[in-house]
Short mmCIF file of C-alpha atoms and ligand atoms in Angstrom, two decimals:
data_model
loop_
_atom_site.label_atom_id
_atom_site.label_comp_id
_atom_site.label_asym_id
_atom_site.label_seq_id
_atom_site.Cartn_x
_atom_site.Cartn_y
_atom_site.Cartn_z
CA MET A 1 54.23 42.32 -72.81
CA LYS A 2 54.16 42.42 -76.76
CA LYS A 3 52.95 45.71 -78.34
CA ILE A 4 50.96 45.67 -81.49
CA THR A 5 49.44 48.48 -83.21
CA THR A 6 46.74 47.77 -85.94
CA ASP A 7 44.00 49.83 -87.63
CA LEU A 8 41.21 46.99 -87.24
CA ALA A 9 41.55 44.34 -84.32
CA ILE A 10 39.29 41.33 -84.78
CA ILE A 11 38.39 38.97 -81.82
CA ALA A 12 37.97 35.49 -83.44
CA ALA A 13 38.18 33.97 -86.75
CA GLY A 14 34.53 32.42 -87.13
CA PRO A 15 32.58 33.35 -90.44
CA ALA A 16 31.70 36.83 -88.81
CA GLY A 17 35.40 37.38 -87.74
CA LEU A 18 36.81 36.29 -91.08
CA ALA A 19 34.21 38.03 -93.19
CA ALA A 20 35.05 41.25 -91.25
CA ALA A 21 38.84 40.62 -91.69
CA ILE A 22 38.48 40.24 -95.30
CA THR A 23 36.40 43.20 -95.71
CA GLY A 24 38.65 45.40 -93.59
CA ALA A 25 41.70 44.28 -95.56
CA GLU A 26 39.81 45.04 -98.90
CA LYS A 27 39.20 48.45 -97.63
CA GLY A 28 42.94 48.88 -97.32
CA LEU A 29 43.19 48.57 -93.44
CA ASN A 30 45.78 46.80 -91.43
CA VAL A 31 43.83 43.94 -89.81
CA THR A 32 44.80 41.74 -86.85
CA VAL A 33 42.77 38.75 -85.68
CA PHE A 34 43.11 36.95 -82.28
CA GLU A 35 41.73 33.69 -82.23
CA LYS A 36 41.27 31.51 -79.06
CA SER A 37 41.32 28.07 -80.79
CA SER A 38 44.26 26.78 -83.03
CA VAL A 39 42.19 26.82 -86.23
CA PRO A 40 39.95 29.36 -88.20
CA GLY A 41 36.38 28.91 -89.04
CA GLY A 42 34.68 28.58 -85.75
CA THR A 43 31.33 26.87 -85.41
CA SER A 44 30.73 26.99 -89.28
CA ASN A 45 33.36 24.31 -89.68
CA MET A 46 30.39 21.93 -88.47
CA GLY A 47 27.72 23.42 -90.67
CA MET A 48 26.61 23.26 -94.27
CA GLY A 49 26.09 26.67 -95.66
CA PRO A 50 24.65 30.32 -95.43
CA PHE A 51 21.24 31.88 -96.28
CA ALA A 52 21.00 34.18 -99.43
CA VAL A 53 18.11 35.52 -101.33
CA GLU A 54 18.26 36.50 -104.88
CA SER A 55 21.72 34.83 -105.56
CA ARG A 56 22.77 33.91 -108.88
CA ILE A 57 22.39 30.38 -107.92
CA GLN A 58 18.98 30.87 -107.21
CA LYS A 59 18.03 32.80 -110.25
CA GLU A 60 19.64 29.81 -112.27
CA ALA A 61 17.36 27.41 -110.55
CA MET A 62 14.39 29.37 -111.09
CA ILE A 63 13.97 30.10 -107.30
CA GLY A 64 11.64 33.05 -107.44
CA LEU A 65 11.81 34.22 -103.87
CA THR A 66 12.59 37.97 -103.77
CA LYS A 67 14.14 39.79 -101.02
CA GLU A 68 11.14 42.09 -100.50
CA GLU A 69 9.14 38.62 -99.92
CA ALA A 70 11.92 37.32 -97.72
CA PHE A 71 11.89 40.66 -95.58
CA LYS A 72 8.06 40.52 -95.17
CA LEU A 73 8.02 36.93 -94.25
CA MET A 74 10.70 37.39 -91.49
CA MET A 75 9.09 40.96 -90.00
CA ASP A 76 5.59 39.19 -90.06
CA TYR A 77 7.10 36.10 -88.36
CA THR A 78 8.87 38.02 -85.65
CA HIS A 79 6.02 40.35 -85.14
CA TRP A 80 8.50 43.15 -85.93
CA GLN A 81 10.14 42.43 -82.71
CA VAL A 82 13.46 42.68 -84.45
CA ASP A 83 15.62 45.45 -85.70
CA ALA A 84 13.97 45.78 -89.25
CA ARG A 85 16.77 47.89 -90.66
CA MET A 86 19.36 45.10 -89.75
CA VAL A 87 17.33 42.58 -91.51
CA ARG A 88 16.84 44.61 -94.46
CA ASP A 89 20.50 45.39 -94.82
CA TYR A 90 21.61 41.79 -94.18
CA PHE A 91 19.07 40.56 -96.93
CA TRP A 92 19.81 43.05 -99.43
CA LYS A 93 23.58 42.05 -98.97
CA SER A 94 23.18 38.46 -99.02
CA ALA A 95 23.19 37.68 -102.73
CA ASP A 96 26.43 39.82 -103.26
CA THR A 97 28.09 37.79 -100.36
CA ILE A 98 27.63 34.81 -102.18
CA GLN A 99 29.22 36.21 -105.30
CA TRP A 100 32.07 37.71 -103.25
CA LEU A 101 32.57 33.94 -101.60
CA GLU A 102 32.30 32.52 -105.25
CA ALA A 103 35.15 34.94 -106.16
CA MET A 104 37.35 33.35 -103.33
CA GLY A 105 36.73 29.95 -104.93
CA VAL A 106 33.95 28.92 -102.69
CA ARG A 107 31.70 26.57 -104.90
CA PHE A 108 27.91 25.88 -103.85
CA ALA A 109 26.14 22.67 -104.53
CA GLY A 110 22.79 24.58 -104.59
CA ALA A 111 20.24 26.63 -102.85
CA LEU A 112 18.18 24.01 -100.57
CA LYS A 113 15.08 24.18 -98.58
CA TYR A 114 15.30 22.41 -95.09
CA TYR A 115 11.68 21.03 -95.24
CA PRO A 116 8.74 21.33 -97.78
CA GLU A 117 7.21 24.70 -96.32
CA GLY A 118 10.18 26.41 -96.28
CA HIS A 119 12.17 28.58 -99.08
CA ALA A 120 15.32 27.32 -101.02
CA THR A 121 17.77 29.84 -99.28
CA TRP A 122 20.23 27.43 -97.87
CA HIS A 123 23.55 27.90 -100.10
CA VAL A 124 25.10 24.45 -99.38
CA VAL A 125 28.77 24.58 -99.77
CA GLN A 126 30.55 22.07 -102.18
CA PRO A 127 33.14 20.18 -100.40
CA ALA A 128 36.77 20.78 -101.78
CA ASP A 129 37.32 16.81 -102.27
CA GLY A 130 34.14 16.81 -104.56
CA SER A 131 32.11 14.57 -102.10
CA HIS A 132 28.44 14.81 -101.76
CA PRO A 133 27.71 17.96 -99.43
CA GLY A 134 26.77 17.12 -95.87
CA PRO A 135 27.48 18.11 -92.27
CA ARG A 136 30.61 19.95 -91.91
CA CYS A 137 30.81 20.86 -95.60
CA ALA A 138 31.08 24.56 -95.02
CA SER A 139 34.47 24.01 -93.50
CA THR A 140 35.81 24.15 -97.04
CA MET A 141 34.26 27.84 -97.31
CA MET A 142 35.95 28.62 -94.09
CA LYS A 143 39.54 27.54 -95.36
CA LEU A 144 39.00 29.58 -98.72
CA MET A 145 38.06 32.59 -96.58
CA TYR A 146 41.00 32.31 -94.42
CA GLU A 147 43.46 31.86 -97.35
CA ARG A 148 41.93 35.03 -98.75
CA ALA A 149 42.46 36.87 -95.59
CA LEU A 150 46.06 35.79 -95.70
CA GLU A 151 46.45 36.81 -99.17
CA LEU A 152 45.28 40.16 -98.36
CA GLY A 153 47.78 40.71 -95.69
CA VAL A 154 45.72 40.04 -92.56
CA THR A 155 47.79 39.00 -89.53
CA PHE A 156 46.42 36.04 -87.54
CA TYR A 157 47.27 35.01 -83.97
CA PHE A 158 45.92 31.52 -83.07
CA ASP A 159 45.63 30.08 -79.54
CA THR A 160 45.55 33.95 -78.39
CA PRO A 161 42.34 34.74 -76.89
CA ALA A 162 41.41 38.43 -76.27
CA VAL A 163 40.86 38.84 -72.57
CA LYS A 164 39.71 42.41 -72.21
CA LEU A 165 39.10 45.40 -74.17
CA THR A 166 41.14 48.89 -73.55
CA ARG A 167 39.00 51.66 -72.81
CA ASP A 168 39.85 55.37 -72.87
CA GLY A 169 37.19 57.69 -71.76
CA GLU A 170 34.31 57.00 -74.21
CA ASP A 171 36.36 55.31 -76.49
CA ILE A 172 37.58 51.65 -77.07
CA VAL A 173 41.30 51.70 -78.13
CA GLY A 174 42.42 48.25 -78.49
CA LEU A 175 42.52 45.12 -76.27
CA VAL A 176 44.75 42.81 -74.51
CA ALA A 177 44.91 38.97 -75.65
CA LYS A 178 47.06 36.19 -74.05
CA GLY A 179 49.33 33.95 -75.95
CA LYS A 180 49.52 30.34 -75.53
CA ASP A 181 52.92 30.50 -73.85
CA GLY A 182 51.14 33.13 -71.48
CA GLU A 183 52.54 36.12 -73.17
CA GLU A 184 50.31 39.29 -72.97
CA TYR A 185 49.60 41.15 -76.14
CA GLU A 186 48.53 44.87 -75.74
CA VAL A 187 46.91 45.76 -78.79
CA GLU A 188 46.34 49.25 -79.95
CA ALA A 189 43.65 49.74 -82.69
CA ALA A 190 41.56 52.26 -84.30
CA ALA A 191 38.62 50.02 -84.15
CA THR A 192 37.84 46.79 -82.55
CA LEU A 193 35.31 44.28 -83.68
CA ILE A 194 34.17 41.16 -81.51
CA ALA A 195 32.90 37.95 -83.06
CA THR A 196 33.27 35.42 -80.46
CA GLY A 197 30.11 33.28 -81.25
CA GLY A 198 28.20 33.51 -77.97
CA PHE A 199 28.03 31.27 -74.86
CA GLY A 200 26.96 27.80 -75.91
CA ASP A 201 29.89 26.27 -73.94
CA ASN A 202 28.80 27.97 -70.90
CA PRO A 203 26.08 26.34 -68.86
CA GLU A 204 26.10 28.90 -66.02
CA MET A 205 25.39 31.74 -68.51
CA ILE A 206 22.70 29.66 -70.14
CA LYS A 207 21.07 29.17 -67.04
CA GLU A 208 21.44 32.63 -65.75
CA HIS A 209 20.26 34.17 -69.09
CA CYS A 210 18.09 31.78 -70.83
CA ASN A 211 16.76 29.56 -67.87
CA PHE A 212 17.76 26.18 -69.24
CA THR A 213 19.97 23.40 -67.43
CA PHE A 214 22.53 21.89 -69.59
CA GLY A 215 22.02 18.05 -69.60
CA LYS A 216 18.71 18.37 -68.18
CA ASP A 217 16.22 20.22 -70.32
CA MET A 218 18.86 21.56 -72.68
CA PHE A 219 21.17 19.66 -74.94
CA ASN A 220 22.85 22.11 -77.20
CA PHE A 221 25.93 21.78 -79.20
CA ARG A 222 28.93 22.84 -77.00
CA VAL A 223 31.24 24.18 -79.37
CA PRO A 224 34.78 24.28 -77.11
CA GLY A 225 35.61 27.78 -76.20
CA LEU A 226 32.24 29.48 -76.70
CA VAL A 227 31.99 30.64 -73.15
CA GLY A 228 30.76 33.91 -73.70
CA ASP A 229 34.18 35.84 -73.75
CA GLY A 230 33.00 38.58 -75.98
CA LEU A 231 29.79 39.37 -74.12
CA ARG A 232 31.83 39.56 -70.86
CA MET A 233 34.54 41.88 -72.26
CA ALA A 234 32.01 44.28 -73.98
CA TRP A 235 29.94 44.36 -70.83
CA GLU A 236 32.84 45.06 -68.80
CA ALA A 237 34.09 47.81 -71.13
CA GLY A 238 30.54 49.54 -70.62
CA ALA A 239 28.42 47.92 -73.36
CA GLY A 240 24.63 47.32 -72.63
CA LYS A 241 23.09 43.80 -72.66
CA GLY A 242 21.25 42.65 -75.84
CA ASN A 243 18.37 40.12 -75.88
CA MET A 244 19.69 36.66 -75.19
CA GLU A 245 18.32 33.56 -76.10
CA MET A 246 19.17 29.97 -77.42
CA GLU A 247 19.06 29.09 -81.05
CA MET A 248 16.49 25.99 -80.36
CA ILE A 249 16.10 23.04 -82.06
CA MET A 250 14.51 19.56 -81.20
CA SER A 251 17.23 17.20 -79.70
CA THR A 252 17.05 13.48 -78.63
CA GLY A 253 19.34 14.25 -75.72
CA HIS A 254 21.97 11.97 -74.37
CA VAL A 255 20.95 9.52 -77.38
CA HIS A 256 22.09 12.34 -79.77
CA MET A 257 25.43 12.24 -78.15
CA LEU A 258 25.38 8.57 -78.47
CA ALA A 259 23.97 8.28 -81.96
CA GLY A 260 23.94 11.53 -83.55
CA TYR A 261 20.57 12.52 -84.83
CA VAL A 262 20.79 10.79 -88.26
CA TYR A 263 20.27 7.42 -86.70
CA THR A 264 16.96 8.22 -84.92
CA ILE A 265 15.57 9.75 -87.97
CA ALA A 266 13.39 6.87 -88.47
CA MET A 267 11.52 7.78 -85.19
CA GLN A 268 11.33 11.42 -86.13
CA GLN A 269 8.95 11.09 -89.15
CA PRO A 270 5.51 12.40 -89.31
CA ARG A 271 3.80 9.01 -89.37
CA SER A 272 5.03 8.88 -85.74
CA LEU A 273 2.67 9.80 -82.76
CA ILE A 274 3.89 12.43 -80.16
CA VAL A 275 2.57 12.68 -76.66
CA ASN A 276 3.64 14.41 -73.50
CA LYS A 277 4.54 12.87 -70.19
CA GLU A 278 0.62 12.82 -69.31
CA GLY A 279 0.17 10.84 -72.56
CA LYS A 280 -1.79 13.44 -74.58
CA ARG A 281 -1.10 14.53 -78.02
CA VAL A 282 0.16 18.03 -78.05
CA MET A 283 1.00 18.88 -81.75
CA ASP A 284 0.41 17.67 -85.44
CA GLU A 285 3.26 15.40 -85.70
CA SER A 286 4.29 16.60 -89.28
CA VAL A 287 5.28 19.91 -87.64
CA LEU A 288 8.27 18.03 -86.33
CA GLN A 289 9.89 18.78 -89.45
CA ASN A 290 10.58 22.23 -88.26
CA THR A 291 12.90 21.32 -85.50
CA ALA A 292 12.67 24.88 -83.87
CA VAL A 293 8.88 24.91 -83.59
CA THR A 294 8.87 21.46 -82.11
CA ALA A 295 11.37 22.71 -79.40
CA ASN A 296 8.72 25.55 -78.47
CA VAL A 297 6.02 22.61 -78.12
CA SER A 298 8.43 20.74 -75.66
CA VAL A 299 9.27 23.75 -73.48
CA ARG A 300 5.43 24.09 -72.62
CA GLN A 301 5.59 20.53 -71.33
CA SER A 302 6.11 18.68 -68.04
CA ASP A 303 9.78 18.31 -67.74
CA ARG A 304 10.11 19.96 -71.04
CA CYS A 305 9.87 17.15 -73.08
CA LEU A 306 8.13 15.19 -75.53
CA TYR A 307 7.72 11.46 -76.57
CA VAL A 308 7.76 10.34 -80.05
CA VAL A 309 6.30 6.83 -80.70
CA SER A 310 6.75 4.54 -83.64
CA THR A 311 6.22 0.77 -84.51
CA ASP A 312 7.89 -1.87 -86.21
CA SER A 313 5.01 -1.51 -88.82
CA HIS A 314 6.27 2.08 -89.76
CA PHE A 315 9.73 0.86 -89.91
CA ASP A 316 8.76 -1.88 -92.23
CA LEU A 317 7.19 0.89 -94.45
CA TYR A 318 10.00 3.02 -94.44
CA ARG A 319 12.22 0.15 -95.65
CA LYS A 320 9.81 -0.67 -98.57
CA GLN A 321 8.82 2.96 -99.82
CA GLY A 322 11.38 5.02 -97.88
CA VAL A 323 11.00 7.68 -95.10
CA ASP A 324 8.70 10.62 -95.54
CA TRP A 325 10.89 13.36 -94.39
CA VAL A 326 14.21 13.44 -96.06
CA ASN A 327 16.38 16.57 -96.91
CA GLY A 328 20.00 17.82 -97.60
CA VAL A 329 21.10 16.64 -94.29
CA ILE A 330 18.74 13.76 -93.38
CA LYS A 331 19.09 10.94 -95.91
CA ALA A 332 16.95 8.28 -96.34
CA ASP A 333 19.68 5.47 -95.66
CA TYR A 334 20.16 6.91 -92.21
CA THR A 335 17.10 4.78 -91.01
CA ALA A 336 18.72 1.70 -92.07
CA ASP A 337 20.19 1.07 -88.53
CA ALA A 338 17.31 2.88 -86.50
CA GLU A 339 16.41 -0.35 -84.46
CA THR A 340 20.15 -1.14 -83.59
CA TRP A 341 20.50 2.42 -82.50
CA MET A 342 17.25 2.45 -80.52
CA GLN A 343 18.50 -0.84 -78.85
CA LYS A 344 21.62 0.84 -77.97
CA ALA A 345 20.09 3.94 -76.75
CA MET A 346 17.57 1.91 -74.63
CA THR A 347 20.62 -0.03 -72.83
CA GLN A 348 22.44 3.11 -72.19
CA PHE A 349 19.74 5.56 -71.34
CA PRO A 350 16.88 4.02 -69.87
CA GLY A 351 13.91 6.42 -69.75
CA GLU A 352 15.18 8.21 -72.84
CA ALA A 353 14.62 5.37 -75.45
CA VAL A 354 12.78 2.01 -75.04
CA ILE A 355 11.66 -0.81 -77.46
CA ALA A 356 8.57 -2.98 -76.10
CA ASP A 357 6.06 -5.57 -77.17
CA THR A 358 3.21 -3.67 -76.14
CA PRO A 359 2.33 0.23 -76.25
CA GLU A 360 1.30 0.02 -72.43
CA GLU A 361 4.88 -1.56 -71.51
CA ALA A 362 6.53 1.07 -73.77
CA ALA A 363 4.90 4.00 -72.16
CA ARG A 364 4.98 2.55 -68.43
CA LEU A 365 9.06 2.02 -69.17
CA MET A 366 9.19 5.66 -70.18
CA GLY A 367 7.22 6.97 -67.24
CA ILE A 368 4.26 8.06 -69.39
CA ASP A 369 0.76 8.21 -67.81
CA VAL A 370 -0.27 4.65 -69.28
CA GLU A 371 -4.13 5.11 -68.93
CA THR A 372 -4.09 8.50 -70.81
CA PHE A 373 -1.71 7.07 -73.55
CA MET A 374 -3.78 4.18 -74.34
CA LYS A 375 -6.87 6.52 -74.81
CA THR A 376 -4.68 8.79 -76.95
CA VAL A 377 -3.47 5.68 -79.21
CA ALA A 378 -7.03 4.42 -79.65
CA GLU A 379 -8.25 7.95 -80.63
CA TYR A 380 -5.25 8.36 -82.91
CA ASN A 381 -5.84 4.96 -84.51
CA GLU A 382 -9.51 5.96 -85.05
CA SER A 383 -8.56 9.10 -86.72
CA CYS A 384 -6.21 7.10 -88.88
CA ALA A 385 -9.15 4.81 -89.81
CA LEU A 386 -11.36 7.97 -90.73
CA HIS A 387 -8.30 9.64 -92.62
CA TYR A 388 -9.17 12.69 -90.45
CA ASP A 389 -7.63 14.13 -87.59
CA ASP A 390 -10.04 16.17 -85.85
CA LEU A 391 -7.70 17.56 -83.26
CA PHE A 392 -4.59 18.80 -84.94
CA CYS A 393 -5.59 18.67 -88.68
CA LYS A 394 -2.59 16.37 -89.43
CA ASP A 395 -2.14 15.68 -93.23
CA ARG A 396 -4.19 12.43 -93.84
CA ARG A 397 -0.92 11.02 -95.96
CA PHE A 398 0.67 10.61 -92.54
CA LEU A 399 -2.14 8.96 -90.62
CA THR A 400 -0.85 5.63 -90.14
CA PRO A 401 -2.22 3.54 -87.12
CA LEU A 402 0.07 2.79 -84.32
CA GLU A 403 0.00 -0.92 -84.58
CA GLY A 404 2.72 -3.57 -84.58
CA LYS A 405 4.54 -6.30 -82.65
CA LYS A 406 7.20 -3.69 -81.40
CA PHE A 407 6.66 -0.47 -80.06
CA TYR A 408 9.45 2.45 -79.92
CA ILE A 409 9.52 5.28 -77.86
CA LEU A 410 12.27 8.26 -77.85
CA ARG A 411 12.30 11.15 -75.73
CA LEU A 412 12.48 14.48 -77.40
CA VAL A 413 14.20 17.29 -75.14
CA PRO A 414 15.05 20.95 -76.13
CA GLY A 415 18.49 21.54 -77.90
CA ALA A 416 20.20 24.45 -79.62
CA TYR A 417 22.87 25.12 -82.33
CA GLY A 418 24.25 27.53 -79.98
CA THR A 419 23.30 31.03 -78.33
CA LEU A 420 22.04 34.29 -79.77
CA GLY A 421 22.73 37.84 -78.88
CA GLY A 422 24.25 39.33 -75.77
CA ILE A 423 25.82 42.73 -77.03
CA LYS A 424 23.58 45.67 -77.35
CA VAL A 425 24.36 47.19 -80.94
CA ASP A 426 22.64 49.69 -83.22
CA SER A 427 21.70 48.71 -86.73
CA HIS A 428 25.10 49.21 -87.99
CA TYR A 429 26.79 46.86 -85.40
CA GLN A 430 28.13 49.78 -83.47
CA VAL A 431 28.17 48.64 -79.73
CA LEU A 432 25.86 50.77 -77.54
CA THR A 433 26.02 51.51 -73.54
CA PRO A 434 22.97 50.63 -71.64
CA ASP A 435 21.50 53.89 -72.21
CA THR A 436 22.27 53.72 -75.98
CA LYS A 437 25.26 55.87 -76.28
CA LYS A 438 27.89 54.77 -78.82
CA LEU A 439 30.99 53.11 -77.41
CA TYR A 440 33.44 54.64 -80.06
CA GLY A 441 35.70 52.24 -81.76
CA LEU A 442 33.79 48.99 -80.63
CA PHE A 443 31.81 46.94 -83.25
CA ALA A 444 30.32 43.43 -82.83
CA ALA A 445 29.09 40.91 -85.28
CA GLY A 446 27.66 37.28 -85.72
CA SER A 447 26.12 35.13 -82.83
CA ASP A 448 27.34 37.76 -80.15
CA VAL A 449 24.66 40.15 -81.67
CA CYS A 450 22.13 37.95 -83.38
CA ASP A 451 18.91 38.96 -82.21
CA LEU A 452 16.82 38.42 -85.35
CA TYR A 453 14.22 35.53 -84.70
CA ALA A 454 12.21 36.99 -81.82
CA GLY A 455 12.44 33.47 -79.77
CA THR A 456 12.23 30.95 -82.81
CA TYR A 457 14.89 30.19 -85.50
CA LEU A 458 13.11 30.98 -88.79
CA TYR A 459 13.51 27.62 -90.51
CA TYR A 460 11.36 28.86 -93.50
CA LEU A 461 14.63 30.70 -94.67
CA PRO A 462 17.24 28.41 -93.62
CA GLY A 463 20.95 29.00 -93.43
CA ASN A 464 20.02 32.28 -91.43
CA THR A 465 22.66 32.25 -88.52
CA MET A 466 25.72 31.62 -90.59
CA GLY A 467 24.39 34.03 -93.28
CA PHE A 468 23.92 36.44 -90.40
CA ALA A 469 27.43 35.98 -89.51
CA LEU A 470 28.89 36.54 -92.68
CA ASN A 471 27.10 39.51 -93.86
CA SER A 472 27.03 41.21 -90.29
CA GLY A 473 30.72 40.72 -90.39
CA ARG A 474 31.09 42.51 -93.74
CA LEU A 475 28.48 45.05 -92.88
CA ALA A 476 30.32 45.81 -89.35
CA ALA A 477 33.77 46.02 -90.92
CA GLU A 478 32.37 48.57 -93.47
CA GLN A 479 31.13 50.53 -90.41
CA ALA A 480 34.41 50.33 -88.61
CA ALA A 481 36.27 51.27 -91.98
CA GLU A 482 34.21 54.39 -92.26
CA PHE A 483 34.63 55.18 -88.64
CA ILE A 484 38.53 54.66 -88.89
CA ASN A 485 38.60 57.08 -92.04
CA SER A 486 36.44 59.54 -90.08
CA LEU A 487 39.34 59.67 -87.30
CA GLU A 488 41.91 60.16 -90.08
CA THR A 489 40.06 63.01 -91.50
CA VAL A 490 39.75 64.73 -88.02
CA ALA A 491 43.54 64.10 -87.48
C1 LIG B 501 26.47 21.52 -86.06
C2 LIG B 501 26.06 22.67 -86.36
C3 LIG B 501 25.69 22.93 -87.94
C4 LIG B 501 25.23 24.24 -88.27
N1 LIG B 501 25.02 24.34 -89.56
C5 LIG B 501 24.54 25.76 -90.12
C6 LIG B 501 24.25 25.69 -91.14
O1 LIG B 501 24.35 24.96 -92.04
N2 LIG B 501 23.73 27.17 -91.58
C7 LIG B 501 23.62 27.98 -90.73
O2 LIG B 501 23.16 29.15 -91.07
N3 LIG B 501 24.07 28.05 -89.46
C8 LIG B 501 24.67 26.86 -89.07
N4 LIG B 501 25.00 26.58 -87.72
C9 LIG B 501 25.24 27.86 -87.09
C10 LIG B 501 26.52 28.68 -87.52
O3 LIG B 501 27.38 27.83 -87.60
C11 LIG B 501 26.94 29.93 -86.58
O4 LIG B 501 25.59 30.39 -86.33
C12 LIG B 501 28.01 30.67 -86.91
O5 LIG B 501 29.13 29.84 -87.05
C13 LIG B 501 28.29 31.76 -86.02
O6 LIG B 501 29.27 32.58 -86.46
P1 LIG B 501 30.10 33.39 -85.42
O7 LIG B 501 31.26 33.95 -86.43
O8 LIG B 501 29.22 34.39 -84.95
O9 LIG B 501 30.73 32.36 -84.32
P2 LIG B 501 31.54 31.14 -84.34
O10 LIG B 501 31.49 30.58 -85.63
O11 LIG B 501 30.75 30.49 -83.29
O12 LIG B 501 33.09 31.66 -84.11
C14 LIG B 501 33.36 31.95 -82.82
C15 LIG B 501 34.83 32.22 -82.95
O13 LIG B 501 35.16 32.56 -81.50
C16 LIG B 501 36.57 32.21 -81.19
N5 LIG B 501 36.64 32.71 -79.62
C17 LIG B 501 35.95 32.63 -78.60
N6 LIG B 501 36.08 33.46 -77.50
C18 LIG B 501 37.15 34.13 -78.02
C19 LIG B 501 38.24 35.02 -77.48
N7 LIG B 501 38.12 35.45 -76.18
N8 LIG B 501 39.31 35.33 -78.42
C20 LIG B 501 39.35 35.26 -79.49
N9 LIG B 501 38.61 34.23 -80.16
C21 LIG B 501 37.54 33.69 -79.51
C22 LIG B 501 36.03 30.72 -81.24
O14 LIG B 501 37.28 30.12 -81.02
C23 LIG B 501 35.45 30.62 -82.54
O15 LIG B 501 36.49 30.37 -83.48
C24 LIG B 501 25.30 25.33 -87.31
C25 LIG B 501 25.75 25.02 -85.94
C26 LIG B 501 26.10 23.80 -85.59
C27 LIG B 501 26.58 23.86 -84.29
#
């Protein structure tokens, strides 16, 4: 057993853990980080960038959203079911966090929206190699944060997961971690901070706490190692349970795993028709751009799925004039191979994707009620002819009839970036017991405590979970430093 003494022990080196480590070290603390995987950066290595409001970048781009407006939007959207102080402190800190990251050498390509109705809050990281920003570009930021932490003297142990917290009376006084070689590390720490990113790689926990079955009605990203260690350790040490949910988005299930969502984007356009298993329309298809909201629609349907229907005429139109929905991630040229990918998907996953010569045949092969579906298609085509959707008020620009020589159907199922919440904390990231008493010396940040959306990720303010991870990491470390200083004052 190796013994380590440190001021601040941090469990994990994702964005929350790294932000906390840098902040702790900037405040003069001796900081030690224990990370389960062999690299820093966590899930953010897959992402593109964090939320901020009123940043220098936004001001220079004449983006006028204020933090007050963003706060009101968030609180209205969530019906004030979330911690208003936590939202406020996070939003008010977010612009400073962008400047703080820039001082470490992080460059941002700009502040983007995710879809037209949203706000430009998504600070997309400029990749180090100068390439166009796209999926995984935030890994550049994670590398620079790690280098900054090293520069400040933070000690890292990789391949060394924390396995339990050490409790002494009402206080958490450190942790036990296990190295790759099996050696145990007994860590004595004035304060400990958990940031293990949730339980997205733990189907049993997802079933128990969120009631989804991975591979059936849930196709979330499973980032290896995110099995809920932080939640389990905190609960075992006496912490209360916080609200737990999936960070829901719409997925194409197994097809996504085959093709990646980018190749099926031609299907996921507002001109497509969407029906449920009974063959009925259940939404304005242009809402599909808000992937979190679409997931909500699908959860209400039989088998928790939707079917998106398109035709070769739609595809021809996209080839001529481009797709209607593109953004920083979804590029117009991703649609070029759509038919090839639909063909591959149909062969490998019958029942999840199909190409047929008639709408009847396509619906039959997908197990959709054919009679109702054909009625729906006729009604929908009539709405297109009238340029008016009496059912769901779909924007008339997207009312293109479902006609053609080939009919494509793709099944849509709930997915998720990961999980949210689980450890009960107060507005200052202090971990609490089930009866709301402080577990002194224990703080938590990032996805392990993220309970900000009241069930539906707020796509109007994109970049929100990475933004929360970074800002909550900073704020939690500031609280931990204050706590450590108070111990020293008492001593
Ligand atoms: C494909 C994809 C794209 C995304 N893009 C964006 C985006 O552009 N913007 C945005 O806002 N959000 C995005 N997200 C979400 C965002 O990446 C996460 O919300 C964020 O990374 C969460 O940060 P975290 O520090 O809480 O946890 P994570 O980043 O998940 O890091 C958790 C860390 O904990 C470690 N760990 C686990 N158990 C232990 C243990 N026992 N001991 C030690 N270490 C442990 C893990 O190895 C990991 O390194 C994306 C997610 C995905 C899947």
